[in-house]
Amino acid sequence: MISKRTKYGLKALLYLGKKYEKGPILVSEIATEESIPQKFLEAILLDLKNHGILQSKKGKGGGYLLGRSPDLITFGEVIRILDGPIALLPCISQTSYQKCEECHDEETCGLRILMKEVRDVTSGILDGTTLARLMDKVNNAKMEVNGAVMYTI
Amino acid sequence: MISKRTKYGLKALLYLGKKYEKGPILVSEIATEESIPQKFLEAILLDLKNHGILQSKKGKGGGYLLGRSPDLITFGEVIRILDGPIALLPCISQTSYQKCEECHDEETCGLRILMKEVRDVTSGILDGTTLARLMDKVNNAKMEVNGAVMYTI
DNA sequence: CTAATAGTCCACTAAATCTATAGGGTATAT
DNA sequence: ATATACCCTATAGATTTAGTGGACTATTAG
């Protein structure tokens, strides 16, 4: 499971993506709309800003906005910032590898073989999905719910 | 990341799989061989026993053994016991679904769409891999390390 | 200039979870 | 009987999670 911190961060990101190019968005607006404790959200957005995912503007008319175009932000990157490594074992993580002290032989560790498979498909999806791409999917889902079916090429 | 508890449990399971049909194995043996704190391991194995994954025998000559044949034990089942749901969000979990209170519309929740994809491939692997199957892969890996290459049909 | 706005930063806490450890209890084979 | 080895309860330190409070600083409007 991802932490609430991560869930909140991703929800906020999707919200900001939806309002991309509409100028800075207030933390209070995101907090209200997405039902996230505001102070908690502040800390999360600050973290994302410090990692370059978001930008902010202080003072009147300020707020948060995406740091780059939505097609350049992947979920893998954001989840690693907020939740830590995607791999299920430290000895697999690309971003923060750590040897298991108790492991006799990494090459033939059954657990490692299995967890590597999982990591590969998981990060395949998460690093392969951009904010822009998911927003598209959401729109398609909404169309289908409304009865109209949209076909993408 | 999975917890150490889960990692230890899975390592022990692989160890017991390797010694399947060799009679009960002592907790102390597993603990020593796999470098796992013994008391901690006791609690983990007991948990697995209470869920039917393992059997135990008390008294002299006792110990732990698999509760079923290795081709009937999947990693998905064991991980859910030791680590909880495989899904990254409660609103996706098959085994312990819980609605996100803050979610407006589950059908069109972008996060849910993405996390469902991840859950599907992850549990595809974990529920599709049995202890027996992984032990096979380990053997193949060992052969390759030794220079011989084995081809499976 | 200054007042209002809105992000920034720091410290703190309560609760939960994780990772064990200690110590005795109970069933079993010899 | 008795040694063996799992079973059970309690406890405790460390870490993570989730959230709050308050002071500070940058920016803009007037």
Coordinates of C-alpha atoms (C1' of nucleotides) in Angstrom, one line a residue:
Chain A
M1 CA 0.0 0.0 0.0
I2 CA 1.1 3.5 -0.7
S3 CA 0.9 6.0 2.3
K4 CA -1.8 8.6 2.5
R5 CA 0.9 11.2 2.0
T6 CA 1.6 9.7 -1.4
K7 CA -2.0 9.3 -2.3
Y8 CA -2.7 12.9 -1.4
G9 CA 0.3 14.1 -3.4
L10 CA -0.8 12.2 -6.4
K11 CA -4.3 13.4 -6.2
A12 CA -3.1 17.0 -5.9
L13 CA -0.9 16.4 -8.9
L14 CA -3.8 15.2 -11.0
Y15 CA -5.8 18.3 -9.8
L16 CA -3.0 20.6 -10.9
G17 CA -2.7 18.8 -14.1
K18 CA -6.4 19.4 -14.8
K19 CA -5.8 23.1 -14.2
Y20 CA -2.6 23.3 -16.1
E21 CA -2.1 26.7 -17.7
K22 CA -4.8 28.2 -15.5
G23 CA -2.2 30.0 -13.3
P24 CA -1.2 29.2 -9.8
I25 CA -3.7 27.2 -7.7
L26 CA -4.2 27.8 -4.0
V27 CA -3.3 25.0 -1.6
S28 CA -6.6 25.7 0.2
E29 CA -8.5 25.1 -3.1
I30 CA -6.8 21.7 -3.6
A31 CA -7.3 20.8 0.0
T32 CA -11.0 21.6 -0.1
E33 CA -11.7 20.0 -3.5
E34 CA -9.8 16.8 -2.7
S35 CA -10.7 16.6 1.0
I36 CA -7.0 16.6 2.1
P37 CA -5.9 18.2 5.5
Q38 CA -4.5 21.5 4.3
K39 CA -1.4 21.6 6.6
F40 CA -0.5 18.1 5.6
L41 CA -0.9 18.9 1.9
E42 CA 1.4 22.0 2.3
A43 CA 4.2 19.8 3.4
I44 CA 3.7 17.3 0.6
L45 CA 3.5 20.0 -2.1
L46 CA 6.6 21.7 -0.7
D47 CA 8.4 18.4 -1.0
L48 CA 7.3 18.0 -4.6
K49 CA 8.4 21.5 -5.3
N50 CA 11.9 20.9 -3.9
H51 CA 12.2 18.0 -6.2
G52 CA 11.2 20.0 -9.2
I53 CA 7.8 18.5 -9.9
L54 CA 6.0 21.6 -8.9
Q55 CA 6.6 25.3 -8.9
S56 CA 5.1 27.9 -6.6
K57 CA 4.4 31.6 -6.4
K58 CA 4.2 33.4 -3.2
G59 CA 2.0 36.3 -2.2
K60 CA -1.3 37.4 -3.6
G61 CA -2.3 35.6 -6.8
G62 CA 0.2 32.9 -5.8
G63 CA -0.2 29.2 -5.4
Y64 CA 1.2 26.0 -6.9
L65 CA 1.5 24.8 -10.5
L66 CA 3.2 22.0 -12.4
G67 CA 6.9 22.4 -12.7
R68 CA 6.9 20.9 -16.2
S69 CA 4.5 19.9 -18.9
P70 CA 2.2 17.0 -17.8
D71 CA 3.8 14.7 -20.5
L72 CA 7.1 15.0 -18.7
I73 CA 6.0 14.0 -15.3
T74 CA 5.8 10.2 -14.6
F75 CA 4.2 8.5 -11.7
G76 CA 7.2 6.5 -11.0
E77 CA 9.3 9.6 -10.4
V78 CA 6.7 11.1 -8.0
I79 CA 6.0 7.9 -6.1
R80 CA 9.7 7.4 -5.5
I81 CA 9.9 10.9 -4.0
L82 CA 6.9 10.5 -1.8
D83 CA 6.8 6.9 -1.0
G84 CA 10.4 5.7 -1.5
P85 CA 11.6 2.8 -3.8
I86 CA 9.1 1.0 -5.9
A87 CA 10.9 -2.3 -5.5
L88 CA 9.7 -4.7 -2.9
L89 CA 13.2 -5.5 -1.7
P90 CA 16.2 -3.2 -1.1
C91 CA 18.4 -5.6 -3.1
I92 CA 16.4 -4.9 -6.2
S93 CA 15.9 -1.2 -6.1
Q94 CA 17.6 0.8 -8.9
T95 CA 17.4 4.0 -7.1
S96 CA 18.4 2.9 -3.6
Y97 CA 20.0 -0.5 -3.8
Q98 CA 21.1 -2.1 -0.6
K99 CA 22.5 -5.6 -0.1
C100 CA 20.5 -8.0 2.2
E101 CA 23.1 -8.8 4.9
E102 CA 21.6 -12.2 5.4
C103 CA 21.6 -13.2 1.8
H104 CA 24.1 -15.9 0.8
D105 CA 24.0 -15.5 -3.0
E106 CA 22.1 -12.7 -4.7
E107 CA 22.4 -14.3 -8.1
T108 CA 20.4 -17.4 -7.1
C109 CA 18.2 -15.9 -4.4
G110 CA 14.7 -17.1 -5.2
L111 CA 13.0 -14.2 -3.5
R112 CA 15.1 -11.8 -5.5
I113 CA 14.3 -13.5 -8.8
L114 CA 10.6 -13.2 -8.1
M115 CA 10.6 -9.7 -6.7
K116 CA 12.7 -8.5 -9.7
E117 CA 9.9 -9.7 -12.0
V118 CA 7.4 -7.7 -10.0
R119 CA 9.6 -4.6 -10.0
D120 CA 10.1 -4.8 -13.7
V121 CA 6.4 -4.8 -14.6
T122 CA 5.5 -2.3 -11.9
S123 CA 8.0 0.3 -12.8
G124 CA 7.2 -0.5 -16.4
I125 CA 3.8 0.9 -15.8
L126 CA 4.7 3.7 -13.3
D127 CA 7.7 5.0 -15.2
G128 CA 5.8 4.6 -18.5
T129 CA 2.7 6.6 -17.5
T130 CA 2.9 10.3 -17.6
L131 CA 0.4 12.7 -15.9
A132 CA -0.8 13.7 -19.4
R133 CA -1.4 10.1 -20.4
L134 CA -3.4 9.3 -17.3
M135 CA -5.5 12.4 -17.7
D136 CA -6.4 11.1 -21.2
K137 CA -7.5 7.8 -19.8
V138 CA -9.6 9.6 -17.2
N139 CA -11.4 11.5 -19.9
N140 CA -12.0 8.4 -21.8
A141 CA -13.4 6.7 -18.7
K142 CA -15.7 9.7 -18.1
M143 CA -17.0 9.5 -21.7
E144 CA -17.8 5.9 -21.3
V145 CA -19.6 6.5 -18.1
N146 CA -21.7 9.1 -19.9
G147 CA -22.9 6.6 -22.4
A148 CA -20.8 7.8 -25.3
V149 CA -18.0 5.5 -26.3
M150 CA -14.8 7.1 -27.6
Y151 CA -12.3 5.1 -29.6
T152 CA -8.7 6.0 -29.5
I153 CA -6.5 5.0 -32.4
Chain B
M1 CA 8.8 -2.5 0.2
I2 CA 7.8 -5.6 2.0
S3 CA 8.5 -5.8 5.7
K4 CA 11.4 -7.9 7.1
R5 CA 8.8 -10.1 8.7
T6 CA 7.5 -10.9 5.2
K7 CA 10.9 -11.4 3.8
Y8 CA 11.9 -13.7 6.6
G9 CA 8.7 -15.7 6.2
L10 CA 9.2 -16.1 2.5
K11 CA 12.9 -17.1 3.0
A12 CA 11.8 -19.7 5.5
L13 CA 9.2 -21.0 3.2
L14 CA 11.7 -21.4 0.4
Y15 CA 14.0 -23.2 2.8
L16 CA 11.2 -25.6 3.9
G17 CA 10.3 -26.1 0.2
K18 CA 13.9 -27.2 -0.5
K19 CA 13.6 -29.7 2.4
Y20 CA 10.1 -30.9 1.5
E21 CA 9.5 -34.5 2.4
K22 CA 12.6 -34.6 4.6
G23 CA 10.5 -34.5 7.8
P24 CA 10.0 -31.6 10.2
I25 CA 12.7 -28.9 10.3
L26 CA 13.7 -27.1 13.4
V27 CA 13.0 -23.4 13.7
S28 CA 16.6 -23.0 15.1
E29 CA 18.0 -24.6 11.9
I30 CA 16.1 -22.2 9.6
A31 CA 17.0 -19.3 11.8
T32 CA 20.7 -20.2 11.7
E33 CA 20.8 -21.0 8.0
E34 CA 19.0 -18.0 6.9
S35 CA 20.3 -15.6 9.5
I36 CA 16.9 -14.7 11.0
P37 CA 16.3 -13.8 14.7
Q38 CA 14.9 -17.1 16.0
K39 CA 12.2 -15.7 18.3
F40 CA 11.0 -13.5 15.5
L41 CA 10.9 -16.3 13.1
E42 CA 8.9 -18.5 15.6
A43 CA 6.1 -15.9 15.5
I44 CA 6.1 -15.7 11.8
L45 CA 6.0 -19.5 11.2
L46 CA 3.2 -19.8 13.8
D47 CA 1.2 -17.2 11.8
L48 CA 1.8 -19.2 8.6
K49 CA 0.8 -22.3 10.4
N50 CA -2.5 -20.8 11.6
H51 CA -3.2 -19.9 8.0
G52 CA -2.7 -23.4 6.8
I53 CA 0.5 -22.7 4.9
L54 CA 2.6 -24.7 7.3
Q55 CA 2.2 -27.7 9.6
S56 CA 4.1 -28.3 12.8
K57 CA 5.0 -31.1 15.1
K58 CA 5.8 -30.6 18.7
G59 CA 8.2 -32.4 21.0
K60 CA 11.3 -34.3 20.1
G61 CA 11.8 -34.8 16.4
G62 CA 9.4 -32.0 15.8
G63 CA 9.6 -28.9 13.7
Y64 CA 7.9 -27.2 10.8
L65 CA 7.0 -28.5 7.4
L66 CA 4.9 -27.3 4.4
G67 CA 1.2 -27.6 4.9
R68 CA 0.6 -28.6 1.3
S69 CA 2.6 -29.5 -1.7
P70 CA 4.8 -26.7 -3.0
D71 CA 2.8 -26.4 -6.2
L72 CA -0.2 -25.5 -4.2
I73 CA 1.3 -22.6 -2.3
T74 CA 1.4 -19.2 -4.1
F75 CA 3.4 -16.2 -3.1
G76 CA 0.4 -14.0 -3.4
E77 CA -1.4 -15.9 -0.7
V78 CA 1.6 -15.8 1.6
I79 CA 2.4 -12.2 1.1
R80 CA -1.2 -11.3 1.8
I81 CA -1.0 -13.1 5.1
L82 CA 2.3 -11.6 6.2
D83 CA 2.3 -8.2 4.6
G84 CA -1.4 -7.4 3.9
P85 CA -3.0 -6.5 0.6
I86 CA -1.0 -6.5 -2.6
A87 CA -2.9 -3.5 -4.0
L88 CA -1.4 -0.1 -3.6
L89 CA -4.7 1.5 -2.7
P90 CA -7.5 0.1 -0.4
C91 CA -10.1 0.9 -3.1
I92 CA -8.6 -1.6 -5.4
S93 CA -7.9 -4.5 -3.0
Q94 CA -9.8 -7.7 -3.8
T95 CA -9.2 -9.2 -0.4
S96 CA -9.8 -6.1 1.8
Y97 CA -11.6 -3.5 -0.2
Q98 CA -12.2 -0.2 1.4
K99 CA -13.7 2.9 -0.1
C100 CA -11.6 6.1 -0.1
E101 CA -13.7 8.6 1.9
E102 CA -12.4 11.5 0.0
C103 CA -13.0 10.1 -3.5
H104 CA -15.7 11.7 -5.5
D105 CA -16.2 9.1 -8.2
E106 CA -14.4 5.8 -8.1
E107 CA -15.2 5.0 -11.7
T108 CA -13.3 7.9 -13.0
C109 CA -10.6 8.3 -10.4
G110 CA -7.3 8.5 -12.3
L111 CA -5.3 7.2 -9.4
R112 CA -7.5 4.2 -9.2
I113 CA -7.3 3.4 -12.9
L114 CA -3.5 3.5 -12.7
M115 CA -3.2 1.5 -9.5
K116 CA -5.5 -1.1 -10.8
E117 CA -3.2 -1.7 -13.7
V118 CA -0.3 -2.1 -11.3
R119 CA -2.3 -4.5 -9.1
D120 CA -3.3 -6.6 -12.0
V121 CA 0.2 -7.3 -13.2
T122 CA 1.6 -7.7 -9.7
S123 CA -1.0 -10.2 -8.5
G124 CA -0.7 -11.8 -11.9
I125 CA 2.9 -12.7 -11.0
L126 CA 2.5 -13.3 -7.3
D127 CA -0.7 -15.4 -7.5
G128 CA 0.6 -17.2 -10.6
T129 CA 3.9 -18.2 -9.0
T130 CA 3.9 -21.2 -6.8
L131 CA 6.7 -22.2 -4.4
A132 CA 7.5 -25.2 -6.7
R133 CA 7.7 -23.0 -9.7
L134 CA 10.1 -20.6 -8.1
M135 CA 12.3 -23.4 -6.8
D136 CA 12.6 -24.6 -10.4
K137 CA 13.7 -21.1 -11.5
V138 CA 16.3 -21.0 -8.7
N139 CA 17.7 -24.3 -9.9
N140 CA 17.9 -23.0 -13.4
A141 CA 19.7 -19.9 -12.2
K142 CA 22.2 -22.0 -10.3
M143 CA 22.9 -24.1 -13.4
E144 CA 23.5 -21.0 -15.5
V145 CA 25.9 -19.6 -12.8
N146 CA 27.8 -22.9 -13.0
G147 CA 28.3 -22.5 -16.7
A148 CA 25.8 -25.2 -17.8
V149 CA 22.7 -24.0 -19.5
M150 CA 19.5 -25.9 -19.1
Y151 CA 16.6 -25.6 -21.4
T152 CA 13.1 -26.1 -20.1
I153 CA 10.4 -27.1 -22.6
Chain C
dC1 C1' 4.7 52.4 2.5
dT2 C1' 1.7 49.0 4.4
dA3 C1' -1.7 45.7 4.7
dA4 C1' -3.4 41.5 3.1
dT5 C1' -2.3 37.3 0.9
dA6 C1' -0.1 33.0 0.5
dG7 C1' 3.8 30.1 0.5
dT8 C1' 7.9 28.5 3.7
dC9 C1' 9.9 26.5 7.5
dC10 C1' 10.4 24.5 12.1
dA11 C1' 9.0 22.1 16.0
dC12 C1' 6.0 19.1 18.1
dT13 C1' 2.8 15.2 19.1
dA14 C1' -0.3 11.2 19.0
dA15 C1' -1.0 6.9 17.1
dA16 C1' 0.3 3.0 14.6
dT17 C1' 3.5 -0.4 12.9
dC18 C1' 7.7 -2.8 12.9
dT19 C1' 11.3 -5.5 14.9
dA20 C1' 12.4 -7.7 17.9
dT21 C1' 13.2 -10.0 23.1
dA22 C1' 12.0 -12.5 27.4
dG23 C1' 10.0 -16.0 29.8
dG24 C1' 7.2 -19.3 30.8
dG25 C1' 3.5 -23.0 29.1
dT26 C1' 2.3 -27.2 26.7
dA27 C1' 2.5 -31.2 23.8
dT28 C1' 5.3 -35.3 22.4
dA29 C1' 8.8 -39.0 21.7
dT30 C1' 11.9 -41.8 24.0
Chain D
dA1 C1' 10.0 -38.8 33.6
dT2 C1' 12.3 -35.7 31.0
dA3 C1' 14.4 -33.4 27.5
dT4 C1' 12.8 -31.4 23.3
dA5 C1' 10.6 -28.0 20.6
dC6 C1' 6.7 -25.5 19.4
dC7 C1' 3.1 -22.2 21.6
dC8 C1' 1.6 -18.0 23.8
dT9 C1' 1.7 -13.6 26.2
dA10 C1' 3.7 -9.5 27.4
dT11 C1' 6.7 -5.8 26.7
dA12 C1' 9.8 -2.4 24.7
dG13 C1' 12.5 0.5 21.6
dA14 C1' 12.7 2.4 16.9
dT15 C1' 10.6 4.1 13.1
dT16 C1' 7.0 5.7 10.2
dT17 C1' 2.6 8.0 9.6
dA18 C1' -0.6 11.5 9.9
dG19 C1' -1.5 15.7 11.4
dT20 C1' -1.2 20.5 14.0
dG21 C1' 0.5 25.1 15.5
dG22 C1' 2.9 29.1 14.9
dA23 C1' 6.2 32.2 13.3
dC24 C1' 8.5 34.0 9.2
dT25 C1' 9.0 35.7 4.4
dA26 C1' 7.9 37.0 -0.3
dT27 C1' 4.6 39.3 -3.3
dT28 C1' 1.0 42.3 -4.9
dA29 C1' -2.7 45.8 -4.5
dG30 C1' -3.8 50.1 -3.0

